[in-house]
mmCIF file of C-alpha atoms in Angstrom:
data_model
loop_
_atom_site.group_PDB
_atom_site.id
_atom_site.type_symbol
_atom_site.label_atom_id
_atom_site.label_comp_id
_atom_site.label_asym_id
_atom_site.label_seq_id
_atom_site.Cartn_x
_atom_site.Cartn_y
_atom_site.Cartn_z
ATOM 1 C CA UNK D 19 265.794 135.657 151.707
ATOM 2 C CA UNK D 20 262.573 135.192 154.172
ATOM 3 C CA UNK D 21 261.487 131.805 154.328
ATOM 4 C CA UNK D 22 258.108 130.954 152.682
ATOM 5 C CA UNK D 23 255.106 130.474 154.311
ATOM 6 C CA UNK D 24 253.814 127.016 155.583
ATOM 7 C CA UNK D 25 251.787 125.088 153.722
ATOM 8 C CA UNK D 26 248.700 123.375 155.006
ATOM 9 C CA UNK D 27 247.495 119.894 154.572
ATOM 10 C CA UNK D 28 244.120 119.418 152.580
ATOM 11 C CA UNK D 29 243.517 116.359 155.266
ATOM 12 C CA UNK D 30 239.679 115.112 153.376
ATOM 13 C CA UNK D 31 241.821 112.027 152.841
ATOM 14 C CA UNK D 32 243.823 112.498 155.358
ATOM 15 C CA UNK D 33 243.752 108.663 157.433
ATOM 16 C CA UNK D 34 246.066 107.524 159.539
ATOM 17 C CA UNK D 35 246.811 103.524 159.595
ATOM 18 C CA UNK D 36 249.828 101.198 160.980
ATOM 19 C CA UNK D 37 252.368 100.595 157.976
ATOM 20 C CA UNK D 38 253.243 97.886 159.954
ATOM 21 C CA UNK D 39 250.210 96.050 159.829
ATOM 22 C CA UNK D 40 248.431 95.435 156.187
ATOM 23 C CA UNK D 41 244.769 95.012 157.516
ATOM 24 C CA UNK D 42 244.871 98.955 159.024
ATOM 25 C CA UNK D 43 245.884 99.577 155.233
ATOM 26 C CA UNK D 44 243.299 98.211 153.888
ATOM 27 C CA UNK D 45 240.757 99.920 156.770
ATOM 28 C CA UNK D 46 242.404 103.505 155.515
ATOM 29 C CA UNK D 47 241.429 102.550 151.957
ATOM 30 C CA UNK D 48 238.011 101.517 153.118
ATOM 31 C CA UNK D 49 238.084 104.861 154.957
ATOM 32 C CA UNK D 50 237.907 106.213 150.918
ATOM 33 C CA UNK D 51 234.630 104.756 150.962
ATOM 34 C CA UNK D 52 232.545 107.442 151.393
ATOM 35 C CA UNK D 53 234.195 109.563 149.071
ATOM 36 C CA UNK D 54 233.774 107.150 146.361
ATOM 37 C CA UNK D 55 230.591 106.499 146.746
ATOM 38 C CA UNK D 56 230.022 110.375 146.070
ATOM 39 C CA UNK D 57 232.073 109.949 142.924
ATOM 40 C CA UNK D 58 229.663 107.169 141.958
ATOM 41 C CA UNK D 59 226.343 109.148 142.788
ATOM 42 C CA UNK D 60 227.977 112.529 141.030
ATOM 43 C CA UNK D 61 228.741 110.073 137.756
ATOM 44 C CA UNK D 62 225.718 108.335 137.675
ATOM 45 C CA UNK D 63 223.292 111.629 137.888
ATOM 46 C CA UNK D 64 225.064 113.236 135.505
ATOM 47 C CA UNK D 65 225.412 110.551 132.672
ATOM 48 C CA UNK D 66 221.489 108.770 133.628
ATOM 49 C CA UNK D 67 220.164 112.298 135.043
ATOM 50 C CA UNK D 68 217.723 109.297 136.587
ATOM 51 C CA UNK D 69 215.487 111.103 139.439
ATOM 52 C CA UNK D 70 215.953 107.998 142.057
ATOM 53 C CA UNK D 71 219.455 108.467 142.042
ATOM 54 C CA UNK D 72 218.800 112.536 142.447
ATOM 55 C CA UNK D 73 216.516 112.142 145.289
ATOM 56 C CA UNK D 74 218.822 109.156 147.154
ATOM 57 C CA UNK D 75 221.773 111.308 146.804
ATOM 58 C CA UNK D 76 219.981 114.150 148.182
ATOM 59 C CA UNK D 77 219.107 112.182 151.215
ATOM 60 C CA UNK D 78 222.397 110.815 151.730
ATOM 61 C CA UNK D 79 223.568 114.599 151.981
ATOM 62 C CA UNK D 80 221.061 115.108 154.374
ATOM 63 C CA UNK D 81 221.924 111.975 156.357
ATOM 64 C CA UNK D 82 225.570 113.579 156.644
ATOM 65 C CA UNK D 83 223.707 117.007 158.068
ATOM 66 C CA UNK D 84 222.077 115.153 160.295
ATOM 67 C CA UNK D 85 225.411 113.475 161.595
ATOM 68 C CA UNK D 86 227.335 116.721 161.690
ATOM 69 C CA UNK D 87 224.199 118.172 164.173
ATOM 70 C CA UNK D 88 224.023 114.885 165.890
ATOM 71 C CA UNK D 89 227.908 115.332 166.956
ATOM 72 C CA UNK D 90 227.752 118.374 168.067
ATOM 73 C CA UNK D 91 224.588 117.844 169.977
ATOM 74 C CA UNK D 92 226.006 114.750 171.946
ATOM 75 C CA UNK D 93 229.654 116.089 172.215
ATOM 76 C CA UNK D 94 231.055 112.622 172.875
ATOM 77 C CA UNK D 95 234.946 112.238 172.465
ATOM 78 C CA UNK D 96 236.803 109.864 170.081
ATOM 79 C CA UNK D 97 238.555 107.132 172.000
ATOM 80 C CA UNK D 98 241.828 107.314 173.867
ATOM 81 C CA UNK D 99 244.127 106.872 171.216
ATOM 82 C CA UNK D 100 242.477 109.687 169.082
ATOM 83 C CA UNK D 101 243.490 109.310 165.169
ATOM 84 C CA UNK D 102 240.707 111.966 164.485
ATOM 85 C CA UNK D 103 239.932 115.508 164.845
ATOM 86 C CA UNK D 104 236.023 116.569 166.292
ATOM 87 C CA UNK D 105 233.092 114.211 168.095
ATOM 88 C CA UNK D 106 233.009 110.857 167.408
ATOM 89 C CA UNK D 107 229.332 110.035 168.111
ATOM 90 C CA UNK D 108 227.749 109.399 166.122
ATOM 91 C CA UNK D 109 230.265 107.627 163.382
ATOM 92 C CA UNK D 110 229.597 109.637 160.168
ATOM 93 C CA UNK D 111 231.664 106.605 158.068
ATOM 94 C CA UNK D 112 229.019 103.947 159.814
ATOM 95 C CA UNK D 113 225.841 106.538 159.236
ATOM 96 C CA UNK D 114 226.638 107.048 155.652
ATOM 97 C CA UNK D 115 227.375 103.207 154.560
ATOM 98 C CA UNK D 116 224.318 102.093 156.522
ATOM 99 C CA UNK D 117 221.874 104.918 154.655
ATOM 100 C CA UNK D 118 223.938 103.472 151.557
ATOM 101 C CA UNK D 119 223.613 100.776 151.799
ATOM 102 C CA UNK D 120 220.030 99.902 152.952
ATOM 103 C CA UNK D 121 218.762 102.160 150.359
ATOM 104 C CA UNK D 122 220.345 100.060 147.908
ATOM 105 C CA UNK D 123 218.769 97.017 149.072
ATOM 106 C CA UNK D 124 215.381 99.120 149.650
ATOM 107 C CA UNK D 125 215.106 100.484 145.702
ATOM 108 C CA UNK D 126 216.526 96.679 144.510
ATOM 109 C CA UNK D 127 213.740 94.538 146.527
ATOM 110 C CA UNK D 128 210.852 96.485 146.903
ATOM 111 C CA UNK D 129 210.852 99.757 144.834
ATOM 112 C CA UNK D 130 212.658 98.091 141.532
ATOM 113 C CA UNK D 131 209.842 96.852 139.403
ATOM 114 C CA UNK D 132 211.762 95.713 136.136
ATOM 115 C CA UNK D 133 209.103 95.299 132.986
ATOM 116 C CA UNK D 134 209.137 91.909 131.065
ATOM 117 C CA UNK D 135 210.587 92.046 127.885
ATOM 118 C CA UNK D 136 208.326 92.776 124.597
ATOM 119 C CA UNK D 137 206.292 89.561 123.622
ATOM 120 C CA UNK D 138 206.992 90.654 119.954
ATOM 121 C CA UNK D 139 210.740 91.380 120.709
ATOM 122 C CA UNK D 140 213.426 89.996 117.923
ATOM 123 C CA UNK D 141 215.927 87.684 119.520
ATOM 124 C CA UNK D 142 218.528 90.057 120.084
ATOM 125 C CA UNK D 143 216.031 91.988 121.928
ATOM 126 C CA UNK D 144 214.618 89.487 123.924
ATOM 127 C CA UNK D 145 218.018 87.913 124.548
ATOM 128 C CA UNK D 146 218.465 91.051 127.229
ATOM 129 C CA UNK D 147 216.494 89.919 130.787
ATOM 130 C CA UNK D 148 216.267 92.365 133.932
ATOM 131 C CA UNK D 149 218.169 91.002 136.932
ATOM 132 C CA UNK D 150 215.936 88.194 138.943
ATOM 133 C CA UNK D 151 215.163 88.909 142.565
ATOM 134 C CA UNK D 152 217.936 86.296 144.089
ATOM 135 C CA UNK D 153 220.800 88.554 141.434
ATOM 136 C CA UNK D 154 219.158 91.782 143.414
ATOM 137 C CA UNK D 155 219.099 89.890 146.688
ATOM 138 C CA UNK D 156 222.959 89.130 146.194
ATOM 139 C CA UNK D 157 223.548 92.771 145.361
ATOM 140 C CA UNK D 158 221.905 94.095 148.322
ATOM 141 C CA UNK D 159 224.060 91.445 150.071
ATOM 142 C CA UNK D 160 227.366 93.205 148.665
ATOM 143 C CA UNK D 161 226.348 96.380 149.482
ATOM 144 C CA UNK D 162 225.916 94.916 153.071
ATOM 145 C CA UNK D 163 229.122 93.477 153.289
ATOM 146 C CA UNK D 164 230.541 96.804 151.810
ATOM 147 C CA UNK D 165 229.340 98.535 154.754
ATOM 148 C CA UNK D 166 229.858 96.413 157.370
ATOM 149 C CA UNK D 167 233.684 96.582 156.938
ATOM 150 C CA UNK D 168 233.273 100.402 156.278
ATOM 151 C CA UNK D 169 231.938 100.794 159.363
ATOM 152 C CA UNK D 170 233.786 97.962 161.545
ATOM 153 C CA UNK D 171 237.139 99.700 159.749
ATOM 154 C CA UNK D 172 236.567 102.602 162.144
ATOM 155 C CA UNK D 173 236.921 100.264 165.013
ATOM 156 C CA UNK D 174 239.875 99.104 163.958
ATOM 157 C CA UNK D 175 241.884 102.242 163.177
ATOM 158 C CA UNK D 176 240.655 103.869 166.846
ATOM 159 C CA UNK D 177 238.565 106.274 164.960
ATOM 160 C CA UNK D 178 235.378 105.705 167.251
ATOM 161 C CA UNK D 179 234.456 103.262 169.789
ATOM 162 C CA UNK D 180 231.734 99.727 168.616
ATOM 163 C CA UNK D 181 228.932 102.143 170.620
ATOM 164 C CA UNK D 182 229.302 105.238 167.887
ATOM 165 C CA UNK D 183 229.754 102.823 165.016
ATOM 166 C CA UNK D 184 226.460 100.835 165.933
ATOM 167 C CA UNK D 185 224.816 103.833 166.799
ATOM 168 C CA UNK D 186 226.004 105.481 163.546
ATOM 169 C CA UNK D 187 224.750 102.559 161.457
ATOM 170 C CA UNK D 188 221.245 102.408 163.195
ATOM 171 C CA UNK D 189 220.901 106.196 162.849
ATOM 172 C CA UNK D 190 221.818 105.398 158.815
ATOM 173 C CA UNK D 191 219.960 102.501 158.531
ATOM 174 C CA UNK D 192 216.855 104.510 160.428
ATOM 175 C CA UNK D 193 217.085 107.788 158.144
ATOM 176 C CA UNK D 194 217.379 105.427 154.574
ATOM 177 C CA UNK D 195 213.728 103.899 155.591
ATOM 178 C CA UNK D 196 212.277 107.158 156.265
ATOM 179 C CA UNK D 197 213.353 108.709 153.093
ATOM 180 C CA UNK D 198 212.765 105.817 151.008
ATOM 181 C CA UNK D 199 209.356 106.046 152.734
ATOM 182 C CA UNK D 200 209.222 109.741 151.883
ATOM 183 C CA UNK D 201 210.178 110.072 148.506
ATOM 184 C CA UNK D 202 207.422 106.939 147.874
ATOM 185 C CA UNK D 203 205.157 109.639 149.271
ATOM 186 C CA UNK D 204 206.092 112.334 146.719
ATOM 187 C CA UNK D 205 205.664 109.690 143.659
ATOM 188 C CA UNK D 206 201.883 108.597 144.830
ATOM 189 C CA UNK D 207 201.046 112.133 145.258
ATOM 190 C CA UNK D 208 202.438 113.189 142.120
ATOM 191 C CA UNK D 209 204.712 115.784 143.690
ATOM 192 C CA UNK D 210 207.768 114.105 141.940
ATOM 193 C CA UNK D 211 205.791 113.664 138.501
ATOM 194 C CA UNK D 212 205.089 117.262 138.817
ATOM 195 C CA UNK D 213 208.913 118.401 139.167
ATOM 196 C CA UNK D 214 209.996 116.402 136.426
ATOM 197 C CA UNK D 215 207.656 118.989 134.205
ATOM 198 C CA UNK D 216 208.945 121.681 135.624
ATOM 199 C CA UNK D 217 211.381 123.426 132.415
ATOM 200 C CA UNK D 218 214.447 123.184 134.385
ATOM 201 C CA UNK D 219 214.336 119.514 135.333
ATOM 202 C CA UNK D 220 212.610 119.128 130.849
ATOM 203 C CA UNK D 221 215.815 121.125 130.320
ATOM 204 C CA UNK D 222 218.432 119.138 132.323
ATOM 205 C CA UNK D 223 217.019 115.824 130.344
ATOM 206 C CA UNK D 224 215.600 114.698 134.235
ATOM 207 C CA UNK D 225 213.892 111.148 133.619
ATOM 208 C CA UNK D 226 212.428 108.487 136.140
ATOM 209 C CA UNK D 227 212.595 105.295 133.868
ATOM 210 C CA UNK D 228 215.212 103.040 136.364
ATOM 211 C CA UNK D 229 212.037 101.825 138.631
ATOM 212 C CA UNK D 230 210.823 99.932 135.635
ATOM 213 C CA UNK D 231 213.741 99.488 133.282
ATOM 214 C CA UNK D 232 217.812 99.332 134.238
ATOM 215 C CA UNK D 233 219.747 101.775 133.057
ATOM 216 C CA UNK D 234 221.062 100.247 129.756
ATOM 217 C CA UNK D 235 218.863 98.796 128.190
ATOM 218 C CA UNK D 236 217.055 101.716 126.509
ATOM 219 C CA UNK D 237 220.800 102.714 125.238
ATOM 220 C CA UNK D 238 221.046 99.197 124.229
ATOM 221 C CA UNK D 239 218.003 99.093 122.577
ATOM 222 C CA UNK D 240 218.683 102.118 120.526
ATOM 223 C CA UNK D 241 222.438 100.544 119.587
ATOM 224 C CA UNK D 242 220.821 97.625 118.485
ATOM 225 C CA UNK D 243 217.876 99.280 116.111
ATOM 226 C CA UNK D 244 221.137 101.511 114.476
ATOM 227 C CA UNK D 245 223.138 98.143 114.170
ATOM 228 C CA UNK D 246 220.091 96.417 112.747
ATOM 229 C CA UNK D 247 219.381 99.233 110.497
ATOM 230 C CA UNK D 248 223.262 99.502 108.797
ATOM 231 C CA UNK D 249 223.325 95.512 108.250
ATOM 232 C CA UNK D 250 220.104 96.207 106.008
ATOM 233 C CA UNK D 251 221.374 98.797 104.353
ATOM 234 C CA UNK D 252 224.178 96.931 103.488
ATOM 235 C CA UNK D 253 222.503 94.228 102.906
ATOM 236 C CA UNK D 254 220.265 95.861 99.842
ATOM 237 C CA UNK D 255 223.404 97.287 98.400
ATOM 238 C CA UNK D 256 225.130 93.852 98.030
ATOM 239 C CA UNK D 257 222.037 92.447 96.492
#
């Protein structure tokens, strides 16, 4: 009986790390990063189907374009001890953190405008505040952190060199402020107010409430007007 053919390796998550030495383990899981982060975006769109999220993951796919043309373009090699198949500069862990990561901090401190609550709100309602600006400060300083060691991580395993790293982060950090800067543009021009009219985006449930509200509270709100309105029903029928 003829042997069967090989099988390949689906290598996506493919990372190679020191058993030997616990901190590479824990760079190879940060490695996962990435990845996770698209599980998060992918999640989030399709239970909030929130337009900022839409339009940040979009340009986080288009930061990863940019670093696949950038690589190719430059043609620099990974270091010596190569873990890693392909260019290494710039890093496309570093680039994709950094645009993470600073548009995080971007939509939290500047674009995030959360509404005060209801002056005629019940106590339940009103008990419910928006994050202050030193709980988004600290946030933004997680998602920092976050990508720091993402991006140092690649250091460590020999994946690329501190230059594509650093260069990989500024090219991240460069492309979040110019789309945060252009989707900005397509809300004061209306383009984006016009799109969410449009019958596909009415039909897909497409909504832009997270600049002014986070995203539970309007679940939480209706929760609380159904749990309000079955302890008065009740209520009546026990009087």
């Amino acid at each position: 009986m003829a042997d069967p053919a090989p099988l390949a390796s689906l290598s996506v998550t493919h990372v190679y790390y020191d058993p030997d030495d616990p901190l590479s383990l824990f760079c190879a899981y940060l490695a996962l990063v990435p990845q996770a982060l698209c599980v998060v975006y992918a999640t989030l769109i399709f239970s909030t189907r929130e337009a900022e999220i839409a339009l940040t993951f979009a340009g986080q796919l288009a930061c990863e374009v940019l670093n696949f043309g950038l690589k190719r373009l430059i043609k620099e090699e990974r270091p010596a001890r190569i873990h890693g198949k392909g260019y290494g500069m710039p890093s496309s862990h570093a680039q994709f953190v950094a645009f993470w990561s600073v548009s995080v901090a971007l939509f939290l401190l500047v674009r995030h405008t959360p509404r005060p609550p209801p002056s005629k709100a019940r106590p339940a309602e009103s008990s419910h505040r928006s994050w202050s600006a030193a709980e988004r400060a600290a946030l933004s300083a997680a998602a920092a952190v976050v990508a720091t060691l993402t991006a140092w991580s690649r250091i460590y395993l020999n994946y690329h060199t501190t230059r594509q790293v650093l260069v990989g982060a500024g090219a991240g950090a460069l492309i979040a402020v110019a789309w945060f800067a252009a989707t900005g543009l397509l809300r004061r021009t209306g383009w984006l107010a016009w799109a969410l009219e449009n019958p596909l985006a009415r039909m897909l449930r497409a909504r832009d409430l997270i600049i002014e509200e986070d995203m539970a509270q309007a679940g939480w709100e209706k929760w609380e007007e159904r749990r309000r309105a079955s302890v008065d029903g009740k209520s009546r029928k026990t009087k």
